Amino acid sequence: MSDSLNNSNSIKKSLYSGYEEWKGWQDKELSEVPYATNHDYFSREMKRANISSGARILEIGFGNGEFMQWAKVNGYIVSGVEIREKLYHLAKERNFSVFLGQVTDDINGLANEFDALISFDMFEHLPKDVLIDYFRAMNRLLKHGGSVVLRFPNGQSPFGRYYQYSDLTHQNVLTGRLIEQIAGMTGFSLEGCYNAIRIYGKKRRFLKVLKYFL
């Protein structure tokens, strides 16, 4: 292994040290997911993507397992893949079907198995030279006519820059146009590119909407 690659891996390990705590994914919180706000958010995103209960889903980079918990409760057949060993073991303890590694690995020989692949706030962590490999791997895992739903900071919006540059582990800036380009290279077609659904409580809705548009 080259010195530059060793240095790169060392820097990456340092960046992710304590990441779960910084994100608020401590053990005591994991048993409480999904939270009410995210329960509504997941429901509406899956409805918009036309992914119905009973679909077989793989979440790429499942983090604290919040989406998997929601999907399991709501009748989806859900699995997850995660590179963070600590999060993998926590999910195993909670009886989720999970894999340790990356979606580009040979995941138990799975191919054409999933109706949908889901990933929230993960693809911005990938270097550009890895993105195409991920898209090709997703194509292998999906059934014919399956869907991919990705959430990432909108690099073509000034409002997306807050989220993009608020995390030192982000490796690239993504836009709808860039995703469309990669999709065309890897056998996908871009069906739509939208803002993430916003969930507002009953109180102070005007204030929240106003803040969103400022």
Short mmCIF file of C-alpha atoms in Angstrom, two decimals:
data_model
loop_
_atom_site.label_atom_id
_atom_site.label_comp_id
_atom_site.label_asym_id
_atom_site.label_seq_id
_atom_site.Cartn_x
_atom_site.Cartn_y
_atom_site.Cartn_z
CA MET A 1 0.00 0.00 0.00
CA SER A 2 1.38 3.40 -0.96
CA ASP A 3 2.28 6.06 1.61
CA SER A 4 -0.33 8.41 0.12
CA LEU A 5 -3.09 5.78 0.50
CA ASN A 6 -1.96 5.04 4.04
CA ASN A 7 -2.10 8.74 4.84
CA SER A 8 -5.55 9.02 3.23
CA ASN A 9 -6.92 6.13 5.29
CA SER A 10 -5.38 7.58 8.45
CA ILE A 11 -6.99 10.97 7.83
CA LYS A 12 -10.37 9.36 7.09
CA LYS A 13 -10.18 7.32 10.31
CA SER A 14 -9.42 10.49 12.26
CA LEU A 15 -12.33 12.36 10.65
CA TYR A 16 -14.81 9.64 11.57
CA SER A 17 -13.55 9.22 15.13
CA GLY A 18 -16.50 10.02 17.40
CA TYR A 19 -18.81 10.55 14.41
CA GLU A 20 -21.72 8.60 15.93
CA GLU A 21 -21.65 10.78 19.04
CA TRP A 22 -21.41 13.98 17.00
CA LYS A 23 -24.46 12.90 14.97
CA GLY A 24 -26.36 11.99 18.13
CA TRP A 25 -26.49 8.25 17.42
CA GLN A 26 -25.62 7.09 20.94
CA ASP A 27 -26.93 3.73 22.11
CA LYS A 28 -29.57 5.23 24.40
CA GLU A 29 -31.19 6.98 21.44
CA LEU A 30 -31.23 4.02 19.08
CA SER A 31 -33.96 2.17 20.94
CA GLU A 32 -36.26 5.20 20.67
CA VAL A 33 -36.29 5.51 16.86
CA PRO A 34 -38.11 6.37 14.73
CA TYR A 35 -39.07 9.77 16.11
CA ALA A 36 -42.52 11.10 15.28
CA THR A 37 -41.29 13.77 12.85
CA ASN A 38 -39.18 11.34 10.86
CA HIS A 39 -41.99 8.76 10.88
CA ASP A 40 -44.10 11.26 8.93
CA TYR A 41 -41.17 12.21 6.72
CA PHE A 42 -40.37 8.61 5.73
CA SER A 43 -44.05 7.89 5.04
CA ARG A 44 -44.36 10.84 2.69
CA GLU A 45 -41.07 10.23 0.88
CA MET A 46 -41.98 6.59 0.19
CA LYS A 47 -45.42 7.62 -1.01
CA ARG A 48 -43.89 10.19 -3.38
CA ALA A 49 -41.46 7.55 -4.70
CA ASN A 50 -44.35 5.08 -5.14
CA ILE A 51 -42.64 2.44 -2.98
CA SER A 52 -45.41 0.52 -1.24
CA SER A 53 -45.53 -1.65 1.86
CA GLY A 54 -44.27 -5.15 1.10
CA ALA A 55 -41.46 -3.94 -1.16
CA ARG A 56 -38.00 -5.35 -0.55
CA ILE A 57 -35.67 -2.46 0.30
CA LEU A 58 -31.93 -2.13 0.92
CA GLU A 59 -30.75 0.97 2.78
CA ILE A 60 -27.20 1.99 1.90
CA GLY A 61 -25.44 3.49 4.91
CA PHE A 62 -28.18 2.94 7.50
CA GLY A 63 -26.53 4.97 10.28
CA ASN A 64 -28.57 4.72 13.47
CA GLY A 65 -31.13 2.43 11.83
CA GLU A 66 -34.01 4.88 12.06
CA PHE A 67 -35.32 4.32 8.54
CA MET A 68 -34.95 0.54 8.85
CA GLN A 69 -36.98 0.62 12.06
CA TRP A 70 -39.70 2.65 10.37
CA ALA A 71 -39.74 0.38 7.31
CA LYS A 72 -39.92 -2.79 9.39
CA VAL A 73 -42.85 -1.46 11.44
CA ASN A 74 -44.66 -0.40 8.26
CA GLY A 75 -44.53 -3.72 6.46
CA TYR A 76 -41.47 -3.38 4.23
CA ILE A 77 -38.92 -6.17 3.88
CA VAL A 78 -35.85 -4.14 4.76
CA SER A 79 -32.11 -4.83 4.90
CA GLY A 80 -29.16 -2.50 5.29
CA VAL A 81 -25.47 -2.20 4.51
CA GLU A 82 -23.12 -0.10 6.64
CA ILE A 83 -19.37 0.44 6.66
CA ARG A 84 -19.24 1.50 10.31
CA GLU A 85 -18.65 -1.66 12.35
CA LYS A 86 -20.11 -0.26 15.57
CA LEU A 87 -23.38 0.66 13.85
CA TYR A 88 -23.50 -2.73 12.13
CA HIS A 89 -23.26 -4.57 15.46
CA LEU A 90 -25.89 -2.34 17.07
CA ALA A 91 -28.27 -3.13 14.21
CA LYS A 92 -27.54 -6.86 14.52
CA GLU A 93 -28.38 -6.69 18.22
CA ARG A 94 -31.77 -5.26 17.22
CA ASN A 95 -32.37 -8.19 14.84
CA PHE A 96 -32.10 -6.26 11.59
CA SER A 97 -30.93 -8.00 8.41
CA VAL A 98 -27.69 -6.10 7.80
CA PHE A 99 -24.37 -6.45 6.01
CA LEU A 100 -21.00 -5.02 7.01
CA GLY A 101 -19.14 -3.33 4.17
CA GLN A 102 -19.99 -1.34 1.07
CA VAL A 103 -22.64 -1.80 -1.58
CA THR A 104 -19.81 -2.47 -4.05
CA ASP A 105 -18.90 -5.63 -2.12
CA ASP A 106 -20.39 -8.98 -3.13
CA ILE A 107 -23.24 -8.85 -0.60
CA ASN A 108 -23.95 -12.55 -0.06
CA GLY A 109 -24.17 -12.97 -3.82
CA LEU A 110 -27.32 -10.85 -4.00
CA ALA A 111 -28.35 -9.68 -7.46
CA ASN A 112 -31.68 -8.47 -8.83
CA GLU A 113 -33.11 -8.87 -5.33
CA PHE A 114 -34.47 -5.46 -4.34
CA ASP A 115 -37.45 -3.39 -5.38
CA ALA A 116 -35.80 -0.22 -4.09
CA LEU A 117 -32.49 1.09 -2.78
CA ILE A 118 -32.59 3.97 -0.31
CA SER A 119 -29.82 6.20 0.97
CA PHE A 120 -30.14 9.28 3.16
CA ASP A 121 -27.25 11.76 3.40
CA MET A 122 -24.56 9.26 2.45
CA PHE A 123 -23.54 9.79 -1.18
CA GLU A 124 -21.97 13.17 -0.44
CA HIS A 125 -19.45 11.23 1.69
CA LEU A 126 -18.15 9.32 -1.36
CA PRO A 127 -15.19 10.48 -3.47
CA LYS A 128 -16.14 11.13 -7.09
CA ASP A 129 -14.13 8.18 -8.38
CA VAL A 130 -16.24 5.84 -6.22
CA LEU A 131 -19.66 7.18 -7.27
CA ILE A 132 -19.79 5.33 -10.60
CA ASP A 133 -18.82 2.05 -8.91
CA TYR A 134 -21.68 2.55 -6.44
CA PHE A 135 -24.20 3.20 -9.21
CA ARG A 136 -23.10 0.10 -11.11
CA ALA A 137 -23.38 -1.97 -7.94
CA MET A 138 -26.88 -0.61 -7.31
CA ASN A 139 -27.89 -1.59 -10.83
CA ARG A 140 -26.83 -5.18 -10.13
CA LEU A 141 -28.80 -5.32 -6.88
CA LEU A 142 -32.08 -3.92 -8.22
CA LYS A 143 -34.86 -5.89 -9.83
CA HIS A 144 -35.80 -4.78 -13.34
CA GLY A 145 -37.84 -1.60 -13.00
CA GLY A 146 -36.65 -0.98 -9.44
CA SER A 147 -36.09 2.46 -7.92
CA VAL A 148 -33.27 4.31 -6.19
CA VAL A 149 -34.03 7.14 -3.76
CA LEU A 150 -31.09 9.32 -2.71
CA ARG A 151 -31.08 12.31 -0.38
CA PHE A 152 -28.11 14.66 -0.39
CA PRO A 153 -27.40 18.40 0.04
CA ASN A 154 -28.43 20.28 -3.09
CA GLY A 155 -25.16 21.59 -4.49
CA GLN A 156 -26.91 23.85 -7.00
CA SER A 157 -28.81 25.74 -4.30
CA PRO A 158 -27.32 28.38 -2.00
CA PHE A 159 -29.53 26.98 0.78
CA GLY A 160 -27.98 23.52 0.35
CA ARG A 161 -24.51 24.84 1.09
CA TYR A 162 -25.19 25.04 4.82
CA TYR A 163 -25.66 21.26 4.97
CA GLN A 164 -22.92 20.56 2.46
CA TYR A 165 -20.26 22.47 4.34
CA SER A 166 -21.38 21.64 7.88
CA ASP A 167 -19.71 18.23 7.86
CA LEU A 168 -15.97 17.76 7.37
CA THR A 169 -16.49 14.20 6.10
CA HIS A 170 -18.34 15.32 2.95
CA GLN A 171 -16.21 14.46 -0.09
CA ASN A 172 -18.10 15.94 -3.04
CA VAL A 173 -20.85 18.35 -4.06
CA LEU A 174 -23.82 16.70 -5.79
CA THR A 175 -26.45 18.21 -8.08
CA GLY A 176 -29.38 16.82 -9.99
CA ARG A 177 -27.52 17.35 -13.25
CA LEU A 178 -24.49 15.41 -12.00
CA ILE A 179 -26.69 12.52 -10.82
CA GLU A 180 -28.40 12.51 -14.21
CA GLN A 181 -25.01 12.22 -15.91
CA ILE A 182 -23.90 9.29 -13.73
CA ALA A 183 -27.29 7.61 -14.10
CA GLY A 184 -27.00 7.70 -17.88
CA MET A 185 -23.55 6.09 -17.68
CA THR A 186 -24.71 3.23 -15.46
CA GLY A 187 -28.04 2.08 -16.88
CA PHE A 188 -30.43 4.30 -14.93
CA SER A 189 -32.82 7.06 -15.95
CA LEU A 190 -33.49 10.04 -13.69
CA GLU A 191 -37.21 10.11 -12.87
CA GLY A 192 -37.16 13.26 -10.77
CA CYS A 193 -35.12 15.58 -8.59
CA TYR A 194 -36.98 17.26 -5.72
CA ASN A 195 -36.46 19.12 -2.50
CA ALA A 196 -36.72 16.85 0.52
CA ILE A 197 -40.19 16.89 2.03
CA ARG A 198 -40.45 19.39 4.87
CA ILE A 199 -42.31 18.38 8.01
CA TYR A 200 -43.91 21.17 10.05
CA GLY A 201 -45.62 20.90 13.41
CA LYS A 202 -49.05 22.38 14.03
CA LYS A 203 -47.57 25.25 16.03
CA ARG A 204 -45.45 28.06 14.61
CA ARG A 205 -45.83 26.77 11.07
CA PHE A 206 -45.70 30.28 9.60
CA LEU A 207 -42.40 31.00 11.34
CA LYS A 208 -40.86 27.77 10.05
CA VAL A 209 -42.04 28.34 6.50
CA LEU A 210 -40.75 31.91 6.59
CA LYS A 211 -37.37 30.74 7.81
CA TYR A 212 -37.21 28.13 5.06
CA PHE A 213 -37.74 30.72 2.33
CA LEU A 214 -35.31 33.31 3.70
#
